[in-house]
Amino acid sequence: MLVSKQNRKVIYEALFKDGALVAPKDYNLPKHTELDVPNLEVIKIMQSLTSKGLVKTQFSWQWYYYTLTDEGIDYLREYLHLPQEIVPATLKKSTRPAAPRRAFGGEGRENRGPRGDREYRRKEGADGDFKPEFRGGLGRGRRE
């Protein structure tokens, strides 16, 4: 399919920026949900990149999910004339502070009393004169 250079560049830039791209499986959609490009062109360009091994495709619930491979990053970096320092958002490390460690079982667990739903384990078993009789599968198998 013939796609203009301008539309191809918009799709490549969006893909490289995030490292991933989604597209609904609607070939008649006039514009992509995030880009100002026809949805059919997005799907076909991504299909081309998938066949070259530059993008990995996952399809679920009528949506295409595309993720860049390492070779795809190199290809887009060369196509868009970007330096090595610029990387997709999927490869950037998050700068969240580490959460403080908590004790196993949550706080205040040792202060709680016995739980009522565990009482059934402490009850005595059946009486000594109880002797169940098993006659082997009533209504099934051999007939006597």
PDB file of C-alpha atoms in Angstrom:
ATOM      1  CA  MET A   1       0.000   0.000   0.000  1.00  0.00           C
ATOM      2  CA  LEU A   2       1.319   3.437  -0.852  1.00  0.00           C
ATOM      3  CA  VAL A   3       1.654   5.699   2.159  1.00  0.00           C
ATOM      4  CA  SER A   4       2.899   9.270   2.046  1.00  0.00           C
ATOM      5  CA  LYS A   5       6.258  10.035   3.650  1.00  0.00           C
ATOM      6  CA  GLN A   6       4.585  12.491   5.996  1.00  0.00           C
ATOM      7  CA  ASN A   7       2.145   9.877   7.341  1.00  0.00           C
ATOM      8  CA  ARG A   8       4.891   7.242   7.556  1.00  0.00           C
ATOM      9  CA  LYS A   9       7.063   9.628   9.577  1.00  0.00           C
ATOM     10  CA  VAL A  10       4.185  10.473  11.964  1.00  0.00           C
ATOM     11  CA  ILE A  11       3.577   6.752  12.599  1.00  0.00           C
ATOM     12  CA  TYR A  12       7.280   5.977  13.051  1.00  0.00           C
ATOM     13  CA  GLU A  13       7.747   8.901  15.467  1.00  0.00           C
ATOM     14  CA  ALA A  14       4.787   7.835  17.602  1.00  0.00           C
ATOM     15  CA  LEU A  15       6.006   4.235  17.639  1.00  0.00           C
ATOM     16  CA  PHE A  16       9.560   5.214  18.587  1.00  0.00           C
ATOM     17  CA  LYS A  17       8.450   7.696  21.263  1.00  0.00           C
ATOM     18  CA  ASP A  18       6.401   5.152  23.231  1.00  0.00           C
ATOM     19  CA  GLY A  19       7.997   1.920  22.052  1.00  0.00           C
ATOM     20  CA  ALA A  20       4.492   0.562  21.529  1.00  0.00           C
ATOM     21  CA  LEU A  21       1.402   1.385  19.486  1.00  0.00           C
ATOM     22  CA  VAL A  22      -2.209   0.214  19.501  1.00  0.00           C
ATOM     23  CA  ALA A  23      -4.739   0.280  16.684  1.00  0.00           C
ATOM     24  CA  PRO A  24      -8.358  -0.874  16.550  1.00  0.00           C
ATOM     25  CA  LYS A  25      -9.209  -3.458  13.908  1.00  0.00           C
ATOM     26  CA  ASP A  26     -11.401  -1.080  11.930  1.00  0.00           C
ATOM     27  CA  TYR A  27     -10.136  -0.676   8.394  1.00  0.00           C
ATOM     28  CA  ASN A  28     -12.785   1.945   7.568  1.00  0.00           C
ATOM     29  CA  LEU A  29     -11.944   4.258  10.471  1.00  0.00           C
ATOM     30  CA  PRO A  30     -11.093   7.631   8.895  1.00  0.00           C
ATOM     31  CA  LYS A  31      -8.438   8.550  11.509  1.00  0.00           C
ATOM     32  CA  HIS A  32      -6.402   6.576  14.022  1.00  0.00           C
ATOM     33  CA  THR A  33      -7.471   7.130  17.640  1.00  0.00           C
ATOM     34  CA  GLU A  34      -4.190   8.870  18.612  1.00  0.00           C
ATOM     35  CA  LEU A  35      -2.631   9.953  15.317  1.00  0.00           C
ATOM     36  CA  ASP A  36      -3.887  12.183  12.526  1.00  0.00           C
ATOM     37  CA  VAL A  37      -3.430   9.364  10.000  1.00  0.00           C
ATOM     38  CA  PRO A  38      -5.956   6.916   8.472  1.00  0.00           C
ATOM     39  CA  ASN A  39      -6.197   3.796  10.637  1.00  0.00           C
ATOM     40  CA  LEU A  40      -5.741   1.511   7.621  1.00  0.00           C
ATOM     41  CA  GLU A  41      -2.349   3.070   6.898  1.00  0.00           C
ATOM     42  CA  VAL A  42      -1.260   2.542  10.520  1.00  0.00           C
ATOM     43  CA  ILE A  43      -2.256  -1.134  10.412  1.00  0.00           C
ATOM     44  CA  LYS A  44      -0.579  -1.749   7.049  1.00  0.00           C
ATOM     45  CA  ILE A  45       2.675  -0.007   7.980  1.00  0.00           C
ATOM     46  CA  MET A  46       2.810  -1.982  11.225  1.00  0.00           C
ATOM     47  CA  GLN A  47       2.065  -5.168   9.279  1.00  0.00           C
ATOM     48  CA  SER A  48       5.040  -4.387   7.055  1.00  0.00           C
ATOM     49  CA  LEU A  49       7.304  -3.798  10.053  1.00  0.00           C
ATOM     50  CA  THR A  50       6.086  -7.072  11.590  1.00  0.00           C
ATOM     51  CA  SER A  51       6.994  -9.014   8.456  1.00  0.00           C
ATOM     52  CA  LYS A  52      10.517  -7.525   8.617  1.00  0.00           C
ATOM     53  CA  GLY A  53      10.839  -8.595  12.267  1.00  0.00           C
ATOM     54  CA  LEU A  54      11.053  -5.018  13.559  1.00  0.00           C
ATOM     55  CA  VAL A  55       7.786  -5.095  15.517  1.00  0.00           C
ATOM     56  CA  LYS A  56       6.013  -7.788  17.533  1.00  0.00           C
ATOM     57  CA  THR A  57       2.234  -7.959  17.054  1.00  0.00           C
ATOM     58  CA  GLN A  58      -0.363  -9.122  19.578  1.00  0.00           C
ATOM     59  CA  PHE A  59      -4.071  -9.191  18.695  1.00  0.00           C
ATOM     60  CA  SER A  60      -6.769  -9.227  21.361  1.00  0.00           C
ATOM     61  CA  TRP A  61     -10.401  -8.095  21.543  1.00  0.00           C
ATOM     62  CA  GLN A  62     -10.354  -6.489  18.072  1.00  0.00           C
ATOM     63  CA  TRP A  63      -7.266  -4.379  18.855  1.00  0.00           C
ATOM     64  CA  TYR A  64      -3.735  -4.716  17.497  1.00  0.00           C
ATOM     65  CA  TYR A  65      -0.915  -4.213  20.018  1.00  0.00           C
ATOM     66  CA  TYR A  66       2.495  -3.507  18.491  1.00  0.00           C
ATOM     67  CA  THR A  67       5.798  -3.421  20.413  1.00  0.00           C
ATOM     68  CA  LEU A  68       9.222  -2.541  19.056  1.00  0.00           C
ATOM     69  CA  THR A  69      11.998  -5.115  18.988  1.00  0.00           C
ATOM     70  CA  ASP A  70      15.674  -4.206  19.395  1.00  0.00           C
ATOM     71  CA  GLU A  71      16.159  -4.377  15.635  1.00  0.00           C
ATOM     72  CA  GLY A  72      13.138  -2.110  15.188  1.00  0.00           C
ATOM     73  CA  ILE A  73      14.641   0.467  17.529  1.00  0.00           C
ATOM     74  CA  ASP A  74      17.841   0.504  15.494  1.00  0.00           C
ATOM     75  CA  TYR A  75      15.917   0.770  12.207  1.00  0.00           C
ATOM     76  CA  LEU A  76      13.720   3.663  13.385  1.00  0.00           C
ATOM     77  CA  ARG A  77      16.682   5.451  14.948  1.00  0.00           C
ATOM     78  CA  GLU A  78      18.423   5.323  11.573  1.00  0.00           C
ATOM     79  CA  TYR A  79      15.279   6.265   9.595  1.00  0.00           C
ATOM     80  CA  LEU A  80      14.426   9.220  11.867  1.00  0.00           C
ATOM     81  CA  HIS A  81      18.105  10.305  12.210  1.00  0.00           C
ATOM     82  CA  LEU A  82      18.094  10.145  16.026  1.00  0.00           C
ATOM     83  CA  PRO A  83      21.160   9.893  18.287  1.00  0.00           C
ATOM     84  CA  GLN A  84      21.900   6.817  20.431  1.00  0.00           C
ATOM     85  CA  GLU A  85      20.942   8.677  23.651  1.00  0.00           C
ATOM     86  CA  ILE A  86      17.270   8.837  22.706  1.00  0.00           C
ATOM     87  CA  VAL A  87      15.403   5.648  23.623  1.00  0.00           C
ATOM     88  CA  PRO A  88      11.712   4.656  23.578  1.00  0.00           C
ATOM     89  CA  ALA A  89       9.671   5.127  26.747  1.00  0.00           C
ATOM     90  CA  THR A  90       9.457   1.352  27.259  1.00  0.00           C
ATOM     91  CA  LEU A  91      13.219   1.190  27.833  1.00  0.00           C
ATOM     92  CA  LYS A  92      13.436   4.115  30.262  1.00  0.00           C
ATOM     93  CA  LYS A  93      13.770   3.241  33.923  1.00  0.00           C
ATOM     94  CA  SER A  94      11.120   4.674  36.218  1.00  0.00           C
ATOM     95  CA  THR A  95      12.357   6.881  39.059  1.00  0.00           C
ATOM     96  CA  ARG A  96       9.812   5.817  41.661  1.00  0.00           C
ATOM     97  CA  PRO A  97      11.123   5.617  45.215  1.00  0.00           C
ATOM     98  CA  ALA A  98      11.135   2.135  46.674  1.00  0.00           C
ATOM     99  CA  ALA A  99       8.204   1.321  48.957  1.00  0.00           C
ATOM    100  CA  PRO A 100       9.074   0.710  52.626  1.00  0.00           C
ATOM    101  CA  ARG A 101       9.191  -2.944  53.602  1.00  0.00           C
ATOM    102  CA  ARG A 102       6.399  -4.280  55.778  1.00  0.00           C
ATOM    103  CA  ALA A 103       6.333  -7.280  58.065  1.00  0.00           C
ATOM    104  CA  PHE A 104       4.773 -10.471  56.736  1.00  0.00           C
ATOM    105  CA  GLY A 105       1.058 -10.720  57.501  1.00  0.00           C
ATOM    106  CA  GLY A 106       0.339  -7.021  57.800  1.00  0.00           C
ATOM    107  CA  GLU A 107       0.363  -4.674  60.782  1.00  0.00           C
ATOM    108  CA  GLY A 108      -1.339  -5.516  64.059  1.00  0.00           C
ATOM    109  CA  ARG A 109      -1.723  -9.193  63.281  1.00  0.00           C
ATOM    110  CA  GLU A 110      -0.207 -10.322  66.569  1.00  0.00           C
ATOM    111  CA  ASN A 111      -2.687  -8.191  68.564  1.00  0.00           C
ATOM    112  CA  ARG A 112      -5.787  -9.883  67.187  1.00  0.00           C
ATOM    113  CA  GLY A 113      -7.624 -12.575  69.071  1.00  0.00           C
ATOM    114  CA  PRO A 114      -8.577 -16.021  67.783  1.00  0.00           C
ATOM    115  CA  ARG A 115     -10.630 -16.071  64.622  1.00  0.00           C
ATOM    116  CA  GLY A 116     -14.145 -17.459  64.787  1.00  0.00           C
ATOM    117  CA  ASP A 117     -13.966 -19.249  61.468  1.00  0.00           C
ATOM    118  CA  ARG A 118     -11.145 -21.472  62.742  1.00  0.00           C
ATOM    119  CA  GLU A 119     -13.162 -22.974  65.597  1.00  0.00           C
ATOM    120  CA  TYR A 120     -14.330 -25.925  63.505  1.00  0.00           C
ATOM    121  CA  ARG A 121     -10.802 -27.330  63.581  1.00  0.00           C
ATOM    122  CA  ARG A 122     -10.763 -27.570  67.368  1.00  0.00           C
ATOM    123  CA  LYS A 123     -13.975 -29.616  67.748  1.00  0.00           C
ATOM    124  CA  GLU A 124     -13.938 -33.286  68.603  1.00  0.00           C
ATOM    125  CA  GLY A 125     -14.545 -35.961  65.973  1.00  0.00           C
ATOM    126  CA  ALA A 126     -17.497 -38.344  65.676  1.00  0.00           C
ATOM    127  CA  ASP A 127     -18.614 -40.630  68.513  1.00  0.00           C
ATOM    128  CA  GLY A 128     -16.831 -43.937  69.028  1.00  0.00           C
ATOM    129  CA  ASP A 129     -19.854 -46.028  68.011  1.00  0.00           C
ATOM    130  CA  PHE A 130     -20.152 -44.386  64.581  1.00  0.00           C
ATOM    131  CA  LYS A 131     -19.160 -46.902  61.898  1.00  0.00           C
ATOM    132  CA  PRO A 132     -19.971 -45.850  58.318  1.00  0.00           C
ATOM    133  CA  GLU A 133     -20.762 -48.597  55.821  1.00  0.00           C
ATOM    134  CA  PHE A 134     -19.628 -48.323  52.196  1.00  0.00           C
ATOM    135  CA  ARG A 135     -21.317 -50.647  49.723  1.00  0.00           C
ATOM    136  CA  GLY A 136     -19.631 -49.415  46.589  1.00  0.00           C
ATOM    137  CA  GLY A 137     -21.416 -47.135  44.148  1.00  0.00           C
ATOM    138  CA  LEU A 138     -25.157 -47.507  44.399  1.00  0.00           C
ATOM    139  CA  GLY A 139     -26.830 -47.552  40.974  1.00  0.00           C
ATOM    140  CA  ARG A 140     -23.584 -47.855  38.977  1.00  0.00           C
ATOM    141  CA  GLY A 141     -21.352 -50.620  37.790  1.00  0.00           C
ATOM    142  CA  ARG A 142     -22.044 -54.298  38.631  1.00  0.00           C
ATOM    143  CA  ARG A 143     -25.446 -55.574  39.521  1.00  0.00           C
ATOM    144  CA  GLU A 144     -25.884 -58.076  42.310  1.00  0.00           C
TER     145      GLU A 144
END
